[in-house]
């Protein structure tokens, strides 16, 4: 059974958004991708509001069944971490408000899911996303490719979970 | 002219909320305070949703004219910073969604505003808030007192800005 997933690579200045549809073990289909941008000199409340509104529109337009958001960890730059955490909170809240389940994945989990290598670089992730979705042109910028990778990761991982649950039910 | 301010000391497990009414240079009046709590083992999306809903209810019930949120800086514990940043984003977004202006203050600015000392400890801030609002019992826990201090700071600082603008208009 195919599932439609919204992946979000959170960021204040550039927030990657990617929607794919698919089922575990099969190729995913691209539905949509974009980058929600906001100017760094804009008021923080307006930046968060802008992102919140766009995500609500995308949920209404594309009707995903679940949402995958990149889990933010400590990074080099504290300022960047803060913005990422704030944008991530807006994405998680937008999903929760729409009644959608949210799953978080670390960058390594996503990289491993799409490329088999948890240490893959950005170019490798973009190349794999392009290949897995059978696109003629690579999705740009990297934030959009990352969001699509998150969505693909969730389709496949969700599938693994479903198979495990099914296997457990059979053995009981 | 009195203004009603909602102060928010963001946190995932305990989010302090305080409402005061007042005008610059005069004592503020307590309107309401509480702590919005959520269990650490609850799903993050439900924790954020819970906070979002309670803040929306408080805005509807108490009709503040502006919102003051503590500005999060780097702290010792990265995990704590993330939760604080996420809760802060929910508070800022709740205000923006309600069309309310949001102002952020650092802990030192708030401490300096209510106690004259940017390095004041929690006990000192609570004592000053109790005195400034002429309360018979100190607001507890410290998160609630901090939220009230933020609101008081905003009433007074907003006033200072207004006086400066007025002075500038007169000299032009």
XYZ file of C-alpha atoms in Angstrom, chain B residues 1 10 13 19-21 23-24 40 46 50 59 62 70 84 95 97 103 108 116 120 127 129 146 150 157-159 163:
29
model
C -1.976 54.209 28.959
C 9.897 28.946 27.227
C 8.767 20.366 30.439
C 0.295 38.232 32.302
C 0.568 41.726 33.763
C -1.002 45.058 33.003
C 2.212 51.491 32.136
C 5.816 52.698 32.141
C 9.308 14.348 29.005
C 2.181 16.224 21.269
C -0.190 20.908 23.965
C -4.470 34.662 24.364
C -6.787 37.268 28.586
C 12.908 35.050 26.649
C 13.877 25.748 24.928
C 1.700 35.340 19.176
C -0.787 33.842 14.550
C 9.579 41.200 21.636
C 20.153 39.726 31.759
C 18.655 46.647 38.663
C 20.504 38.635 39.838
C 11.459 38.501 45.412
C 8.443 40.271 41.103
C 10.512 34.586 35.290
C 9.569 39.288 31.328
C 10.930 48.944 28.254
C 8.044 49.511 25.852
C 7.325 52.626 27.827
C 8.990 58.117 25.663
